[in-house]
PDB file of C-alpha atoms in Angstrom:
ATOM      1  CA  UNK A   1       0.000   0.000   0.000  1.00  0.00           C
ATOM      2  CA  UNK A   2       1.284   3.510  -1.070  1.00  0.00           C
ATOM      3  CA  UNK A   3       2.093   6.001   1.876  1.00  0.00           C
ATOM      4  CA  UNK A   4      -0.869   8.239   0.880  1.00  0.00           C
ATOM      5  CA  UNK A   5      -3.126   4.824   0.635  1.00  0.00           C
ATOM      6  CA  UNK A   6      -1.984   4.439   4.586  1.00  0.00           C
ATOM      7  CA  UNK A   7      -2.838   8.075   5.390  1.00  0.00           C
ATOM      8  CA  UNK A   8      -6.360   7.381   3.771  1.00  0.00           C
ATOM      9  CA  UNK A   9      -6.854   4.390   5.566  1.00  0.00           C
ATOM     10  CA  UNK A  10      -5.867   5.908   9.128  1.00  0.00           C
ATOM     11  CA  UNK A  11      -7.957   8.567   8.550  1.00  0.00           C
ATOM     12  CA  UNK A  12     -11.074   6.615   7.554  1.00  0.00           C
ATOM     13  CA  UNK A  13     -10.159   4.541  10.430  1.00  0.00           C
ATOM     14  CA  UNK A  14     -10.056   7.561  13.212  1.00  0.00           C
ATOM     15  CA  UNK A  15     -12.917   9.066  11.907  1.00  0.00           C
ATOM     16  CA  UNK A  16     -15.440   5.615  11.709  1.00  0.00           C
ATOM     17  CA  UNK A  17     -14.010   5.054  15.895  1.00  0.00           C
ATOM     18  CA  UNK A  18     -13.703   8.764  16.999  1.00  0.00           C
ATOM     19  CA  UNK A  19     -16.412   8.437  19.224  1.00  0.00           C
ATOM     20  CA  UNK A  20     -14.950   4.734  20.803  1.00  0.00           C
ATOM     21  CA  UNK A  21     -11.466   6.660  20.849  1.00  0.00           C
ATOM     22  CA  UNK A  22     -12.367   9.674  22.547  1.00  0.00           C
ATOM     23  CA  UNK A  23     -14.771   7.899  25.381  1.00  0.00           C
ATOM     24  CA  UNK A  24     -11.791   5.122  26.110  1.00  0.00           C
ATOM     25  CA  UNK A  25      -9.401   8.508  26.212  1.00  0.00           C
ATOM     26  CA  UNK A  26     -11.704  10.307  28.805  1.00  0.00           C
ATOM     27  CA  UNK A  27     -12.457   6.923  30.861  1.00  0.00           C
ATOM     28  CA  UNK A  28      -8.878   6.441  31.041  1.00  0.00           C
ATOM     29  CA  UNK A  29      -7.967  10.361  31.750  1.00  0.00           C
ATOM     30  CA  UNK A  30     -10.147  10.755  34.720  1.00  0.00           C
ATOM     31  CA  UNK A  31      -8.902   7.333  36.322  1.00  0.00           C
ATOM     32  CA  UNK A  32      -5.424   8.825  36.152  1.00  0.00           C
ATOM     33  CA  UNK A  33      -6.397  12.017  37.209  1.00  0.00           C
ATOM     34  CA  UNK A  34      -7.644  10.224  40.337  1.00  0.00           C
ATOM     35  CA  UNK A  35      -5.113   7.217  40.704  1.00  0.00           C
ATOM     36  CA  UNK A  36      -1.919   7.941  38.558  1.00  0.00           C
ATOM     37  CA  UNK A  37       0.803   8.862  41.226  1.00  0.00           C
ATOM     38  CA  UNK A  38       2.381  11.094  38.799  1.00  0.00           C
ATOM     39  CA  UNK A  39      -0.291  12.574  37.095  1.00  0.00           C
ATOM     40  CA  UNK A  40      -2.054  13.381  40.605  1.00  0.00           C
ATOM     41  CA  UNK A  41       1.327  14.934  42.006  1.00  0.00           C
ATOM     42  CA  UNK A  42       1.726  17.329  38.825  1.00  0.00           C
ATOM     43  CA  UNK A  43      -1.646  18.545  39.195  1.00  0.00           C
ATOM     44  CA  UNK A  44      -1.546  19.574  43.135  1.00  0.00           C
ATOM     45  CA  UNK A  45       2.253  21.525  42.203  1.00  0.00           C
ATOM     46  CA  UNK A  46       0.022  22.936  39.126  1.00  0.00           C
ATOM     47  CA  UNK A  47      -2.335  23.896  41.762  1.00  0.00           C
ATOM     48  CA  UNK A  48       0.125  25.269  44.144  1.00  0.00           C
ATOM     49  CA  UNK A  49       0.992  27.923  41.334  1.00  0.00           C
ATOM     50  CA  UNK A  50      -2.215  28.519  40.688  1.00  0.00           C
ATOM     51  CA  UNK A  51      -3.305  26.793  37.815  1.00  0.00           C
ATOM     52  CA  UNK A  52      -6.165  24.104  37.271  1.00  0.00           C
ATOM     53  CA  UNK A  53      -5.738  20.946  35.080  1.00  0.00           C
ATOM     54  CA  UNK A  54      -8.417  18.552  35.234  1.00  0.00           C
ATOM     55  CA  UNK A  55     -11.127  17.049  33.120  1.00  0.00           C
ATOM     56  CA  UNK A  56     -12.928  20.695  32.150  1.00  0.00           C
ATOM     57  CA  UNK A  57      -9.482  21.326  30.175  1.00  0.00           C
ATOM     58  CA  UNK A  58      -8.129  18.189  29.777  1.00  0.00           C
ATOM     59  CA  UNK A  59      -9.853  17.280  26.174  1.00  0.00           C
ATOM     60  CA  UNK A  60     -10.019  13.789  24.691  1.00  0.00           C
ATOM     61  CA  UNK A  61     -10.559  14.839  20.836  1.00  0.00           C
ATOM     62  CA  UNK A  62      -9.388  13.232  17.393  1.00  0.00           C
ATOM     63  CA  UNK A  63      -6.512  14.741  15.821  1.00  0.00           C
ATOM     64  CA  UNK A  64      -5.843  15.088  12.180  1.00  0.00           C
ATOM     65  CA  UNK A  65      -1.612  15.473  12.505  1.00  0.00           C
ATOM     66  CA  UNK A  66      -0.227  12.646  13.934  1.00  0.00           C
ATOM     67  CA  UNK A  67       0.951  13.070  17.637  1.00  0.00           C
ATOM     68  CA  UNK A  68      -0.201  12.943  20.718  1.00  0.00           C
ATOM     69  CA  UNK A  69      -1.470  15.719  22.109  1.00  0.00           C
ATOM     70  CA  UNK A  70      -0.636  19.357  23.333  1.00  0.00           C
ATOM     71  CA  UNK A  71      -0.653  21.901  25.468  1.00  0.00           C
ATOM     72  CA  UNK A  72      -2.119  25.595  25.557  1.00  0.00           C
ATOM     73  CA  UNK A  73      -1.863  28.270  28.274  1.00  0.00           C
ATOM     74  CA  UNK A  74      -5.394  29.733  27.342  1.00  0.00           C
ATOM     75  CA  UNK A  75      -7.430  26.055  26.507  1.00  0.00           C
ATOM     76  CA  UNK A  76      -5.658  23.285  28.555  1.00  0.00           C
ATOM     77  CA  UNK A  77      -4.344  19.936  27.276  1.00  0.00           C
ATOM     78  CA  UNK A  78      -5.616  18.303  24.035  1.00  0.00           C
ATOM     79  CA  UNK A  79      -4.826  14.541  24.213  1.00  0.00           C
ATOM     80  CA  UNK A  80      -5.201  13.027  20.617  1.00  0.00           C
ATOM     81  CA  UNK A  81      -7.666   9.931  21.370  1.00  0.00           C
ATOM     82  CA  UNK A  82      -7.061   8.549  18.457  1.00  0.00           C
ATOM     83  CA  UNK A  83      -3.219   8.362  18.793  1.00  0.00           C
ATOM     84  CA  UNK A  84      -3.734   6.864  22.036  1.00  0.00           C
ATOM     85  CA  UNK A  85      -1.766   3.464  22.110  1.00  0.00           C
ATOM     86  CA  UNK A  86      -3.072   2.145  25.780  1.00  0.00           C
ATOM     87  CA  UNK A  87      -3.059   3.994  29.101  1.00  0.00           C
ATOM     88  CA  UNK A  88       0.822   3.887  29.835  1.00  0.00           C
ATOM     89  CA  UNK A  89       0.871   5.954  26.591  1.00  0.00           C
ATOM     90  CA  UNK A  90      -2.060   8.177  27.749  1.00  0.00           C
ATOM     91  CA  UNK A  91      -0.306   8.650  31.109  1.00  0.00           C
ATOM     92  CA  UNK A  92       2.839   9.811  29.257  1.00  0.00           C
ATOM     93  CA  UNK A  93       1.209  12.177  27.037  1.00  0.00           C
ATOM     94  CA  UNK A  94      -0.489  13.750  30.034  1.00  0.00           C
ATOM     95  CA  UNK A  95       2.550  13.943  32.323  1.00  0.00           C
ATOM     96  CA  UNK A  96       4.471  15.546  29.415  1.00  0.00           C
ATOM     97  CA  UNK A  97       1.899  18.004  28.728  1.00  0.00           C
ATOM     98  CA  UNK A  98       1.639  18.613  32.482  1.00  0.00           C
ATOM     99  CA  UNK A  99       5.069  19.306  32.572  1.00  0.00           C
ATOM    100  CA  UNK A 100       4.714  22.229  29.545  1.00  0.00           C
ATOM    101  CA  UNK A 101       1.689  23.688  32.097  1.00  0.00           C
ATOM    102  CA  UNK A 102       4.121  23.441  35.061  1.00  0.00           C
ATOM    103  CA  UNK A 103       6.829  25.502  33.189  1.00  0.00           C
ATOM    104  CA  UNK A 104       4.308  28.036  31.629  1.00  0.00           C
ATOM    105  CA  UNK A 105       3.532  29.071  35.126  1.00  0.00           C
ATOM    106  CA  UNK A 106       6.726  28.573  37.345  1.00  0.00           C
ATOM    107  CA  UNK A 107       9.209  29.764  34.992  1.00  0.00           C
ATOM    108  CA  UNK A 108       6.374  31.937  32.598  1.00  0.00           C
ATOM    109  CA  UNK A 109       7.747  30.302  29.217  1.00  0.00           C
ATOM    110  CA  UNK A 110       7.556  32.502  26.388  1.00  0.00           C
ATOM    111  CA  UNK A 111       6.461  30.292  24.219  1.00  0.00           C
ATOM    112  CA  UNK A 112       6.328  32.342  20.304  1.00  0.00           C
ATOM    113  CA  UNK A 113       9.806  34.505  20.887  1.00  0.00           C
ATOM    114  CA  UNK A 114      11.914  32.546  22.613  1.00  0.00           C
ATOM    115  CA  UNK A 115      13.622  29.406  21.292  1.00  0.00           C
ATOM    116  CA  UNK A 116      15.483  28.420  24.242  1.00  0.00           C
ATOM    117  CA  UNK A 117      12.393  28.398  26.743  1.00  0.00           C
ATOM    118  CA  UNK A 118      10.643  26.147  23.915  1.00  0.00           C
ATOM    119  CA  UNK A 119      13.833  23.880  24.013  1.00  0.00           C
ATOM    120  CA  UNK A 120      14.550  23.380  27.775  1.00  0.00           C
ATOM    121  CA  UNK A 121      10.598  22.803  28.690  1.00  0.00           C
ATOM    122  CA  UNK A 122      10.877  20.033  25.856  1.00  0.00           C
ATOM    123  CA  UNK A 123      13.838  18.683  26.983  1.00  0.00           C
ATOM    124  CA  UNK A 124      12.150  18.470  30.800  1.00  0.00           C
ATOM    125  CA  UNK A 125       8.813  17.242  29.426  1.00  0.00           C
ATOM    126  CA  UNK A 126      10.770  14.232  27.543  1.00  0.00           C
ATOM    127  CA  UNK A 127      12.682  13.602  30.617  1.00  0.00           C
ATOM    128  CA  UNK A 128      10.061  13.864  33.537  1.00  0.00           C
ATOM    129  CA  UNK A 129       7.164  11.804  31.783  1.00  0.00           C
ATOM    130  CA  UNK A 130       8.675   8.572  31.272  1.00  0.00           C
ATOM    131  CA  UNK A 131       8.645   9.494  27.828  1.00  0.00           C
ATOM    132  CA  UNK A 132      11.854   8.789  27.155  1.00  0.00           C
ATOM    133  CA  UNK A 133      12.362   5.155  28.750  1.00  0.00           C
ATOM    134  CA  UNK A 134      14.619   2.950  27.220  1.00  0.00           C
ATOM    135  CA  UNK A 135      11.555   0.810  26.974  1.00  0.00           C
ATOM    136  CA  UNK A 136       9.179   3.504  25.207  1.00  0.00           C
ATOM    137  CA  UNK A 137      11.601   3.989  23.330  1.00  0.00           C
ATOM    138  CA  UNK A 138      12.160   0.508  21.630  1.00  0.00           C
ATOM    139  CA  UNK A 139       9.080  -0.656  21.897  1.00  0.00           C
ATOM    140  CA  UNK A 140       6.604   2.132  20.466  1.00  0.00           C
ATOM    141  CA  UNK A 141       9.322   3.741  18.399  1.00  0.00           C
ATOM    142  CA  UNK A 142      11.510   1.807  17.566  1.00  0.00           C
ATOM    143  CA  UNK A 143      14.555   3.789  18.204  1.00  0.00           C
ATOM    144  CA  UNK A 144      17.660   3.708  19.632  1.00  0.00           C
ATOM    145  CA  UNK A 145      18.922   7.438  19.699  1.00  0.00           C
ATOM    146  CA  UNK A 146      17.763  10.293  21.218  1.00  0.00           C
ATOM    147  CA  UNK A 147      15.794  12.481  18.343  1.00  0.00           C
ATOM    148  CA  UNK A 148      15.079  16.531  18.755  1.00  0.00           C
ATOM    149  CA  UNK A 149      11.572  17.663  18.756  1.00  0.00           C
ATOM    150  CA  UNK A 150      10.669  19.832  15.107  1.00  0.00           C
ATOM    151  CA  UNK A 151      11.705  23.062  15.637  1.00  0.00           C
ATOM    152  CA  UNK A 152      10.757  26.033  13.402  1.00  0.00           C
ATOM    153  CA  UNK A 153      14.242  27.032  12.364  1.00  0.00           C
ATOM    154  CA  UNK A 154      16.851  25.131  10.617  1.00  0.00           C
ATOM    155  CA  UNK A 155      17.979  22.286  11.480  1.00  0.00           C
ATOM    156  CA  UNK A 156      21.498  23.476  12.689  1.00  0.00           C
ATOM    157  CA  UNK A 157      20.359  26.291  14.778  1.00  0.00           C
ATOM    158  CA  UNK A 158      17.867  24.251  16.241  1.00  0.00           C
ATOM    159  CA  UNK A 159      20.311  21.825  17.747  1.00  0.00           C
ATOM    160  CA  UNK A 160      22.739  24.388  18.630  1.00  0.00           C
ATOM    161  CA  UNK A 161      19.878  25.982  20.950  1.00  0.00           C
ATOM    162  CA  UNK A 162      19.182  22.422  22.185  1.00  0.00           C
ATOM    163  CA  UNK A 163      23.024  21.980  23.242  1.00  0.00           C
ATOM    164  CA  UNK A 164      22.816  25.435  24.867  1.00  0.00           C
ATOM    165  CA  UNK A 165      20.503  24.859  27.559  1.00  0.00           C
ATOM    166  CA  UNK A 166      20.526  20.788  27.529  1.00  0.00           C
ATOM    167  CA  UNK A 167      22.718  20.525  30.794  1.00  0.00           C
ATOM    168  CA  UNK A 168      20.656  23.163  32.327  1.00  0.00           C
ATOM    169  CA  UNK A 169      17.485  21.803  31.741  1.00  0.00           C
ATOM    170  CA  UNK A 170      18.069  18.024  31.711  1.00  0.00           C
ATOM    171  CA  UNK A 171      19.107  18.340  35.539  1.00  0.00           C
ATOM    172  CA  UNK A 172      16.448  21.053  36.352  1.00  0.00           C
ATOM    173  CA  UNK A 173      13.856  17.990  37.670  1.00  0.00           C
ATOM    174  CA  UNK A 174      11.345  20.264  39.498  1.00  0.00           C
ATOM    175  CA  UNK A 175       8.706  19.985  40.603  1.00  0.00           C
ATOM    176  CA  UNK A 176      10.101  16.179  41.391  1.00  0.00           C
ATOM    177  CA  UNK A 177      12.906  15.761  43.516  1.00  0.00           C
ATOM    178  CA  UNK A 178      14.038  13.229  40.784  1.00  0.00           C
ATOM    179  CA  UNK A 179      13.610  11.529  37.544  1.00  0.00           C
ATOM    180  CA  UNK A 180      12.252   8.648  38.645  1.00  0.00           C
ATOM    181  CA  UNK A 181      10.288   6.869  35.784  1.00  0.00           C
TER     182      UNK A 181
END
């Protein structure tokens, strides 16, 4: 099957189970929102700053780009339901995203102007979520390297921003005390 063949056939596919997707998403959202460890401890040092994430602003909906979700300061969290591999994935998408709300309000990210804030709260999100276990990485990716997020710049300034503040950021773990996932 052709790439574009593929494409048609995940998109007939998301739209034919969106509504199966994005009820299994929500289910599975607001038991982590009550039971995940990490997912509960992100939202009370959200709270503590003075933000709110929960399941008015934490939307289950079906994407048309393919990842797996996102975060805004002025909507919330999108999590892609139809990306959604199981929970551990779900979980992962929401701690990362967590993570981007944590840094919009502790360190005020400036998210359109400044290319370094963009690349550290990446580089934290990846690290603090689980998202980049060796295991995630294998299994659901099937890679063996460390990739860079898409940046909108060229490719070489991109990773010389990401070597700028990698040290920095990689070892800035807060809120946790840790990375322990």
């Amino acid at each position: 099957m052709t790439d574009e063949g593929k494409e048609q056939f995940r998109t007939a596919r998301d739209i034919r189970n969106e509504a199966a997707d994005c009820k299994r998403c929500e289910d599975q959202r607001d038991y982590l929102l009550q039971y995940s460890p990490i997912i509960r401890f992100l939202s009370d040092n959200i709270r503590q700053l003075g933000g709110d994430l929960s399941s008015h602003n934490i939307y289950c909906r079906r994407c048309t780009s393919r990842k797996a979700g996102g975060f805004d300061p002025e909507y919330g969290i999108l999590l892609c339901a139809n990306e959604m591999k199981d929970q551990g994935h779900l979980e992962d998408t929401m701690a990362h995203e967590m993570v981007h709300a944590y840094d919009h309000l502790r360190f005020k990210v400036d998210w359109t102007n400044n290319l370094r804030h963009a690349a550290c709260t990446e580089i934290r999100a990846s690290s603090l979520s689980g998202e980049c276990r060796w295991a995630r990485e294998f299994f659901r990716r099937g890679q063996w390297k460390f990739t860079q997020q898409h940046q909108e710049c060229d490719e070489a300034h991109a990773e010389k921003v990401v070597n700028e503040v990698w040290d920095s950021c990689f070892r800035d773990t807060r809120p946790f005390d840790e990375i322990y996932r």
